[in-house]
C-alpha positions as semicolon CSV with decimal commas, in nm:
position;residue;x (nm);y (nm);z (nm)
1;M;3,102;0,052;-0,015
2;T;3,190;-0,266;-0,176
3;I;2,899;-0,493;-0,232
4;P;2,870;-0,767;-0,513
5;R;2,595;-0,706;-0,727
6;V;2,449;-0,829;-1,074
7;V;2,163;-0,683;-1,302
8;V;1,953;-0,951;-1,454
9;A;1,820;-0,763;-1,772
10;G;1,602;-0,892;-2,067
11;T;1,589;-0,810;-2,437
12;S;1,224;-0,753;-2,399
13;S;0,936;-0,793;-2,136
14;G;0,856;-1,186;-2,093
15;A;1,223;-1,280;-2,165
16;G;1,230;-1,440;-1,836
17;K;1,386;-1,174;-1,612
18;T;1,185;-1,266;-1,310
19;S;1,240;-1,640;-1,336
20;V;1,594;-1,609;-1,370
21;A;1,625;-1,341;-1,088
22;C;1,416;-1,544;-0,840
23;G;1,631;-1,840;-0,938
24;L;1,933;-1,675;-0,874
25;I;1,826;-1,566;-0,537
26;A;1,712;-1,890;-0,420
27;A;2,005;-2,082;-0,547
28;L;2,247;-1,837;-0,381
29;R;2,043;-1,840;-0,062
30;A;2,065;-2,213;-0,054
31;R;2,447;-2,194;-0,096
32;G;2,446;-1,988;0,207
33;Q;2,466;-1,629;0,082
34;I;2,274;-1,364;0,219
35;V;2,102;-1,200;-0,103
36;Q;1,925;-0,903;-0,141
37;G;1,664;-0,864;-0,455
38;F;1,586;-0,511;-0,612
39;K;1,361;-0,456;-0,891
40;V;1,429;-0,173;-1,158
41;G;1,094;0,029;-1,212
42;P;0,786;0,082;-1,011
43;D;0,658;-0,279;-1,005
44;Y;0,520;-0,401;-0,679
45;I;0,459;-0,771;-0,760
46;D;0,808;-0,881;-0,876
47;P;0,964;-0,769;-0,530
48;S;0,705;-0,988;-0,380
49;Y;0,857;-1,270;-0,529
50;H;1,216;-1,165;-0,454
51;A;1,106;-1,127;-0,069
52;L;0,993;-1,515;-0,063
53;A;1,316;-1,621;-0,224
54;S;1,519;-1,406;-0,039
55;G;1,356;-1,387;0,314
56;R;1,433;-1,012;0,296
57;P;1,189;-0,728;0,188
58;G;1,185;-0,656;-0,181
59;R;1,295;-0,315;-0,292
60;N;1,256;-0,091;-0,574
61;L;1,511;0,128;-0,786
62;D;1,325;0,363;-1,004
63;A;1,503;0,660;-1,125
64;F;1,214;0,856;-1,249
65;L;1,014;0,795;-0,892
66;S;1,318;0,878;-0,669
67;G;1,557;1,061;-0,921
68;P;1,864;0,926;-1,032
69;E;2,082;1,050;-0,744
70;L;1,868;0,862;-0,498
71;I;1,951;0,518;-0,686
72;A;2,284;0,448;-0,533
73;P;2,205;0,549;-0,164
74;L;1,883;0,336;-0,208
75;F;2,063;0,052;-0,300
76;L;2,331;0,079;-0,025
77;H;2,059;0,112;0,230
78;G;1,873;-0,175;0,082
79;A;2,172;-0,403;0,052
80;A;2,308;-0,351;0,415
81;G;2,404;-0,670;0,554
82;A;2,378;-0,869;0,240
83;D;2,646;-1,101;0,066
84;V;2,523;-1,009;-0,295
85;A;2,272;-0,817;-0,471
86;V;2,032;-0,932;-0,765
87;I;1,891;-0,641;-0,950
88;E;1,608;-0,766;-1,187
89;G;1,549;-0,534;-1,464
90;V;1,233;-0,387;-1,614
91;M;1,111;-0,447;-1,987
92;G;1,405;-0,456;-2,239
93;L;1,765;-0,350;-2,093
94;F;1,712;-0,009;-2,278
95;D;1,340;0,073;-2,212
96;G;1,283;0,371;-2,002
97;A;1,024;0,643;-1,927
98;S;0,875;0,743;-2,262
99;G;1,011;1,024;-2,451
100;R;1,309;1,067;-2,199
101;G;1,592;0,899;-2,346
102;E;1,742;0,631;-2,091
103;L;1,570;0,756;-1,792
104;A;1,450;0,495;-1,552
105;S;1,560;0,211;-1,783
106;T;1,754;-0,097;-1,662
107;A;2,059;0,000;-1,847
108;H;2,052;0,363;-1,663
109;V;2,017;0,193;-1,316
110;A;2,308;-0,044;-1,433
111;K;2,530;0,251;-1,503
112;L;2,433;0,451;-1,193
113;L;2,528;0,115;-0,959
114;D;2,831;0,055;-1,196
115;A;2,708;-0,288;-1,212
116;P;2,751;-0,621;-1,455
117;V;2,472;-0,710;-1,640
118;L;2,344;-1,050;-1,731
119;L;2,125;-1,054;-2,025
120;V;1,825;-1,305;-2,047
121;I;1,732;-1,411;-2,401
122;D;1,423;-1,599;-2,478
123;A;1,592;-1,872;-2,715
124;A;1,298;-2,087;-2,780
125;S;1,283;-2,024;-3,155
126;M;1,632;-1,920;-3,256
127;A;1,982;-2,033;-3,280
128;R;2,274;-1,837;-3,440
129;S;2,020;-1,531;-3,440
130;A;2,088;-1,514;-3,081
131;A;2,453;-1,381;-3,141
132;A;2,331;-1,107;-3,345
133;I;2,090;-0,999;-3,048
134;V;2,379;-1,004;-2,808
135;H;2,603;-0,813;-3,031
136;G;2,348;-0,547;-3,080
137;Y;2,264;-0,508;-2,722
138;R;2,650;-0,521;-2,629
139;T;2,757;-0,252;-2,873
140;F;2,445;-0,009;-2,830
141;D;2,569;0,176;-2,540
142;P;2,937;0,068;-2,440
143;D;2,906;0,211;-2,103
144;V;2,681;-0,081;-2,024
145;E;2,874;-0,414;-1,944
146;I;2,714;-0,703;-2,096
147;A;2,896;-0,946;-1,867
148;G;2,727;-1,279;-1,944
149;V;2,416;-1,447;-2,104
150;V;2,146;-1,682;-1,998
151;V;1,954;-1,837;-2,250
152;N;1,596;-1,935;-2,154
153;K;1,353;-2,201;-2,261
154;V;1,599;-2,398;-2,443
155;G;1,464;-2,735;-2,604
156;S;1,775;-2,958;-2,571
157;D;2,136;-2,996;-2,504
158;H;2,201;-2,955;-2,877
159;H;2,020;-2,626;-2,874
160;V;2,233;-2,507;-2,589
161;E;2,545;-2,613;-2,796
162;L;2,422;-2,405;-3,095
163;L;2,376;-2,114;-2,874
164;R;2,694;-2,133;-2,729
165;E;2,891;-2,189;-3,048
166;A;2,705;-1,842;-3,173
167;I;2,751;-1,614;-2,884
168;E;3,085;-1,716;-2,684
169;P;3,319;-1,590;-2,987
170;L;3,170;-1,245;-2,900
171;G;3,378;-1,263;-2,591
172;V;3,050;-1,294;-2,393
173;P;3,020;-1,593;-2,177
174;V;2,689;-1,798;-2,178
175;V;2,664;-1,859;-1,808
176;G;2,350;-2,054;-1,799
177;A;2,092;-2,231;-2,014
178;L;1,731;-2,284;-1,854
179;R;1,475;-2,546;-2,000
180;R;1,124;-2,506;-2,048
181;D;0,951;-2,598;-1,699
182;D;0,576;-2,586;-1,640
183;R;0,664;-2,606;-1,259
184;V;0,796;-2,230;-1,276
185;T;0,506;-2,071;-1,443
186;A;0,363;-1,809;-1,230
187;P;0,004;-1,735;-1,238
188;E;-0,079;-1,386;-1,438
189;R;-0,393;-1,137;-1,421
190;H;-0,443;-0,825;-1,576
191;L;-0,180;-0,658;-1,391
192;G;0,086;-0,910;-1,453
193;L;0,200;-1,181;-1,215
194;V;-0,031;-1,257;-0,929
195;P;0,108;-1,119;-0,601
196;A;0,331;-1,390;-0,431
197;L;0,155;-1,387;-0,108
198;E;-0,185;-1,451;-0,245
199;R;-0,070;-1,822;-0,353
200;E;0,241;-1,851;-0,131
201;A;0,265;-2,221;-0,112
202;R;0,234;-2,267;-0,478
203;T;0,488;-1,941;-0,501
204;L;0,723;-2,119;-0,271
205;G;0,716;-2,429;-0,477
206;A;0,793;-2,248;-0,785
207;I;1,100;-2,065;-0,637
208;E;1,216;-2,383;-0,515
209;A;1,190;-2,527;-0,852
210;L;1,373;-2,218;-1,000
211;G;1,645;-2,214;-0,749
212;E;1,719;-2,626;-0,825
213;A;1,707;-2,519;-1,209
214;V;1,975;-2,259;-1,159
215;L;2,195;-2,479;-0,943
216;A;2,187;-2,723;-1,217
217;H;2,219;-2,506;-1,528
218;V;2,380;-2,190;-1,434
219;D;2,734;-2,142;-1,323
220;L;2,674;-1,985;-1,003
221;D;3,025;-1,959;-0,910
222;G;3,055;-1,769;-1,251
223;V;2,774;-1,528;-1,159
224;L;2,919;-1,470;-0,815
225;A;3,280;-1,388;-0,996
226;L;3,069;-1,147;-1,208
227;A;2,891;-0,982;-0,904
228;R;3,208;-0,938;-0,726
229;S;3,372;-0,786;-0,999
230;A;3,154;-0,474;-0,947
231;P;3,394;-0,192;-0,808
232;P;3,319;-0,020;-0,473
233;L;3,000;0,210;-0,491
234;A;3,083;0,567;-0,372
235;G;2,789;0,728;-0,168
236;V;2,612;0,743;0,155
237;P;2,334;0,501;0,220
238;W;2,005;0,646;0,211
239;S;1,854;0,658;0,581
240;P;1,464;0,693;0,663
241;M;1,576;0,874;0,999
242;A;1,764;1,155;0,826
243;S;1,512;1,177;0,541
244;G;1,235;1,164;0,780
245;E;1,415;1,461;0,985
246;V;1,346;1,352;1,341
247;L;1,153;1,599;1,528
248;A;1,323;1,840;1,759
249;N;1,423;1,691;2,110
250;A;1,370;1,319;1,967
251;S;1,691;1,120;2,020
252;P;1,824;0,999;1,658
253;R;1,854;0,633;1,655
254;P;1,829;0,385;1,373
255;A;1,464;0,301;1,273
256;P;1,391;-0,039;1,433
257;A;1,374;-0,355;1,234
258;R;1,022;-0,463;1,120
259;T;0,871;-0,727;1,320
260;P;0,533;-0,926;1,262
261;G;0,235;-0,760;1,359
262;E;0,262;-0,423;1,493
263;E;0,578;-0,222;1,364
264;R;0,699;0,046;1,615
265;A;0,932;0,329;1,571
266;P;1,051;0,601;1,839
267;A;0,791;0,816;1,968
268;L;0,732;1,169;1,848
269;A;0,914;1,448;2,037
270;D;0,598;1,581;2,209
271;G;0,528;1,235;2,339
272;A;0,216;1,156;2,149
273;A;0,155;0,835;2,007
274;A;0,104;0,807;1,631
275;T;-0,067;0,489;1,521
276;I;-0,132;0,432;1,164
277;A;-0,377;0,133;1,047
278;I;-0,226;-0,014;0,725
279;A;-0,433;-0,243;0,517
280;R;-0,266;-0,557;0,436
281;G;-0,365;-0,912;0,303
282;P;-0,415;-1,027;-0,061
283;A;-0,640;-0,735;-0,143
284;F;-0,390;-0,472;-0,046
285;S;-0,035;-0,551;-0,084
286;F;0,128;-0,276;-0,265
287;H;0,370;-0,105;-0,063
288;Y;0,722;0,036;-0,112
289;E;0,943;-0,069;0,184
290;E;1,079;0,284;0,215
291;N;0,761;0,453;0,272
292;L;0,698;0,236;0,553
293;E;1,061;0,283;0,699
294;L;0,995;0,652;0,661
295;L;0,667;0,632;0,871
296;R;0,822;0,434;1,139
297;A;1,122;0,664;1,125
298;A;0,884;0,973;1,167
299;G;0,733;0,810;1,489
300;A;0,469;0,590;1,379
301;T;0,341;0,236;1,482
302;L;0,201;0,067;1,173
303;A;-0,101;-0,153;1,297
304;P;-0,184;-0,403;1,021
305;F;-0,544;-0,525;0,951
306;D;-0,678;-0,757;0,653
307;P;-1,000;-0,579;0,526
308;M;-1,121;-0,901;0,426
309;S;-1,142;-1,057;0,763
310;D;-1,093;-0,797;1,051
311;S;-1,419;-0,652;1,145
312;A;-1,281;-0,305;1,289
313;L;-0,980;-0,091;1,240
314;P;-0,679;-0,143;1,494
315;A;-0,780;0,023;1,830
316;G;-0,633;0,365;1,867
317;A;-0,561;0,444;1,492
318;G;-0,533;0,820;1,435
319;A;-0,473;0,747;1,027
320;L;-0,561;0,502;0,786
321;I;-0,350;0,390;0,467
322;L;-0,522;0,180;0,196
323;A;-0,254;0,066;-0,054
324;G;-0,299;-0,063;-0,402
325;G;-0,394;-0,428;-0,489
326;F;-0,658;-0,615;-0,616
327;P;-0,998;-0,505;-0,465
328;E;-1,169;-0,603;-0,793
329;I;-1,055;-0,983;-0,745
330;F;-1,182;-0,984;-0,396
331;G;-1,480;-0,733;-0,414
332;A;-1,734;-0,986;-0,301
333;E;-1,529;-1,057;0,034
334;L;-1,469;-0,674;0,112
335;S;-1,821;-0,607;0,056
336;A;-1,945;-0,878;0,284
337;N;-1,739;-0,745;0,567
338;A;-1,989;-0,461;0,642
339;P;-1,886;-0,389;0,986
340;L;-1,532;-0,292;0,874
341;R;-1,676;-0,080;0,600
342;A;-1,890;0,100;0,831
343;D;-1,596;0,139;1,064
344;I;-1,379;0,293;0,808
345;A;-1,654;0,539;0,686
346;A;-1,694;0,659;1,040
347;F;-1,334;0,709;1,070
348;A;-1,324;0,933;0,773
349;C;-1,650;1,117;0,866
350;A;-1,485;1,176;1,196
351;G;-1,220;1,365;1,004
352;R;-0,926;1,127;1,054
353;P;-0,656;1,144;0,754
354;V;-0,704;0,864;0,504
355;L;-0,450;0,782;0,220
356;A;-0,604;0,552;-0,047
357;E;-0,370;0,477;-0,349
358;C;-0,524;0,305;-0,643
359;G;-0,713;-0,022;-0,503
360;G;-0,772;0,170;-0,198
361;L;-0,938;0,423;-0,387
362;L;-1,186;0,179;-0,555
363;Y;-1,235;0,032;-0,201
364;L;-1,350;0,397;-0,094
365;C;-1,622;0,445;-0,347
366;E;-1,964;0,381;-0,298
367;E;-1,937;0,077;-0,531
368;L;-1,718;-0,115;-0,747
369;D;-1,904;-0,275;-1,045
370;G;-2,222;-0,265;-0,855
371;V;-2,077;-0,411;-0,517
372;P;-2,107;-0,190;-0,235
373;M;-1,800;-0,071;-0,089
374;C;-1,727;0,185;0,196
375;G;-1,896;0,486;0,044
376;V;-1,644;0,728;0,168
377;L;-1,616;0,902;-0,146
378;P;-1,907;1,020;-0,375
379;A;-1,762;0,809;-0,679
380;R;-1,820;0,453;-0,853
381;G;-1,545;0,213;-0,949
382;R;-1,547;0,003;-1,267
383;M;-1,335;-0,220;-1,446
384;A;-1,265;-0,032;-1,774
385;G;-1,107;-0,291;-1,983
386;R;-0,840;-0,040;-2,090
387;L;-0,487;-0,022;-1,923
388;S;-0,372;0,325;-1,778
389;I;-0,003;0,323;-1,740
390;G;0,306;0,538;-1,726
391;Y;0,493;0,780;-1,521
392;R;0,323;1,094;-1,439
393;E;0,419;1,470;-1,308
394;A;0,162;1,562;-1,059
395;V;0,077;1,899;-0,879
396;A;-0,158;1,884;-0,583
397;V;-0,475;2,051;-0,663
398;A;-0,631;2,053;-0,308
399;G;-0,437;2,017;0,046
400;S;-0,435;1,702;0,227
401;A;-0,277;1,549;0,516
402;L;0,033;1,477;0,287
403;W;0,052;1,713;0,019
404;Q;0,011;2,094;0,040
405;A;-0,175;2,240;-0,253
406;G;0,051;2,332;-0,553
407;E;0,329;2,097;-0,437
408;A;0,478;1,884;-0,720
409;V;0,564;1,523;-0,695
410;R;0,659;1,234;-0,959
411;G;0,447;0,909;-0,965
412;H;0,315;0,609;-1,174
413;E;-0,044;0,492;-1,268
414;F;-0,101;0,130;-1,354
415;H;-0,468;0,005;-1,352
416;Y;-0,770;-0,142;-1,563
417;S;-1,025;0,041;-1,377
418;A;-1,199;0,387;-1,358
419;V;-1,355;0,605;-1,112
420;E;-1,644;0,826;-1,190
421;G;-1,775;1,083;-0,953
422;D;-1,787;1,442;-0,819
423;G;-1,572;1,619;-0,598
424;A;-1,246;1,803;-0,547
425;A;-0,947;1,667;-0,760
426;A;-0,621;1,520;-0,574
427;W;-0,395;1,598;-0,846
428;E;-0,330;1,768;-1,193
429;L;-0,134;1,504;-1,392
430;T;0,086;1,558;-1,699
431;A;0,191;1,303;-1,909
432;R;0,340;1,333;-2,271
433;G;0,230;1,716;-2,288
434;R;-0,124;1,636;-2,166
435;T;-0,275;1,755;-1,881
436;R;-0,561;1,610;-1,657
437;A;-0,763;1,609;-1,337
438;E;-0,723;1,279;-1,126
439;G;-0,830;1,142;-0,799
440;L;-1,052;1,307;-0,510
441;V;-1,009;1,491;-0,183
442;A;-1,281;1,470;0,057
443;G;-1,221;1,635;0,398
444;A;-0,909;1,439;0,518
445;V;-0,923;1,164;0,250
446;H;-0,688;1,174;-0,029
447;G;-0,782;0,909;-0,296
448;S;-0,584;0,870;-0,610
449;Y;-0,448;0,608;-0,867
450;L;-0,107;0,772;-0,817
451;H;0,164;0,569;-0,663
452;V;0,452;0,772;-0,510
453;H;0,783;0,655;-0,384
454;W;0,833;0,889;-0,061
455;A;1,216;0,867;-0,068
456;A;1,218;1,162;-0,278
457;F;0,920;1,315;-0,082
458;P;0,979;1,222;0,281
459;Q;0,764;1,526;0,389
460;A;0,455;1,293;0,307
461;A;0,548;1,048;0,592
462;R;0,602;1,332;0,849
463;R;0,298;1,512;0,769
464;L;0,091;1,204;0,786
465;V;0,243;1,099;1,094
466;A;0,190;1,432;1,255
467;A;-0,184;1,430;1,156
468;A;-0,208;1,093;1,324
469;A;-0,092;1,185;1,630
470;R;-0,354;1,483;1,671
471;D;-0,547;1,335;1,966
472;P;-0,615;0,995;1,796
473;S;-0,764;0,839;2,104
474;R;-1,023;1,081;2,169
475;A;-1,106;1,082;1,785
476;Q;-1,112;0,706;1,793
477;A;-1,373;0,712;2,083
478;S;-1,589;0,915;1,868
479;I;-1,550;0,690;1,564
480;R;-1,657;0,367;1,774
481;I;-1,979;0,596;1,870
482;A;-2,044;0,707;1,512
483;A;-1,973;0,362;1,350
484;A;-2,240;0,195;1,621
485;A;-2,499;0,474;1,561
486;P;-2,810;0,420;1,331
487;G;-2,701;0,500;0,973
488;G;-2,323;0,487;1,056
489;G;-2,099;0,409;0,760
490;G;-2,233;0,631;0,508
491;A;-2,042;0,864;0,275
492;P;-1,902;1,177;0,439
493;S;-2,129;1,475;0,445
């Protein structure tokens, strides 16, 4: 398949990759192009900016989480229907999984996609030295095509002239020069940028300003020419339907498009309904798009709710997903919603399957920094002031609705909080030669800091949907009764 594509890479974190990528997406969209944004690596936040800029779901390409063999299929799937794809890198161009060479680096993904690279340089405090940087990055790995340079945070027209005179004799064109602009500074917090949807109006304004800057100061036709120079990409697009292995007697058909509100998919083969309540809103916004597509393809209706404002779980829910996010930022609002906390506790007490990743794990604890949470897990959460980050090899210690005991997966951790409590561990994690227990399993509740991209492990979605379909209406009725009973909402016994 021939899909024009370009990778936006940086010399380091903070060089301006997100600004350039979002500006390119917005500018190309303003020119009438259908643009698909991708993010190299496990990050959830940058794709939320891509989604606002493009009007399409943001997607990730992570060669550690999915395996290198799925990068091209996932790209072909996500870019279907787009005129051009903009792929934002992670960290510096050649930075990948620690101790694993090029694995999961931007350069690795660029080679897997046979895509030209735009190198973004923070040129605020340099002139001719920029040429030495370009030379080094261009020659470090000859299989990576540095096709153009965008110099960022330039101070004047004369500064731009100095940079062009230094870089272009290397045979690499300077396709853009962006000035310092306070309008396009995205708000940050302890895990990086603030998710776009938390401050949508402000973010849209910043993206619009970035698009205007790119239109004014980047050779957009030149960038499109570079993107169109990418050769046809071999392979078959990834399919959530094929990965989900449609159950017997179900008629195979494409997964339906996502719509606002409930997200529906074909019914399970036995005719049972499978509704999965899925936390949305500012506190729980970290979802890989392919995970949701796998759930729908396996037969689930995804029923979104906002834990900060909804007083009960969606009616008929047979399972619950509490994804990552920022419950520590919204702890007071989450705690104040006592009816929903009681409903979630009763849901878990009734033995319904619950998946809680990272922020969801904190929400299920008895408390978070002294503020009452759902009390589902016998644990307490606190902000630790120390970052835990990195790829992890994981083996399931206890069986759950998603994972069989002894099953091996790959995942990623990224958190400043810690959870202290008792109970069966969810995972045995290994990183840099060290192994430790992590997470908690209690009944049908699986809580962990580990983020897993299910494209490589589609069985997780199938199992969760099957568990959700097990007589959910009767279970939901008992949950409502338990929630209304005196003392309802405590931790499971």
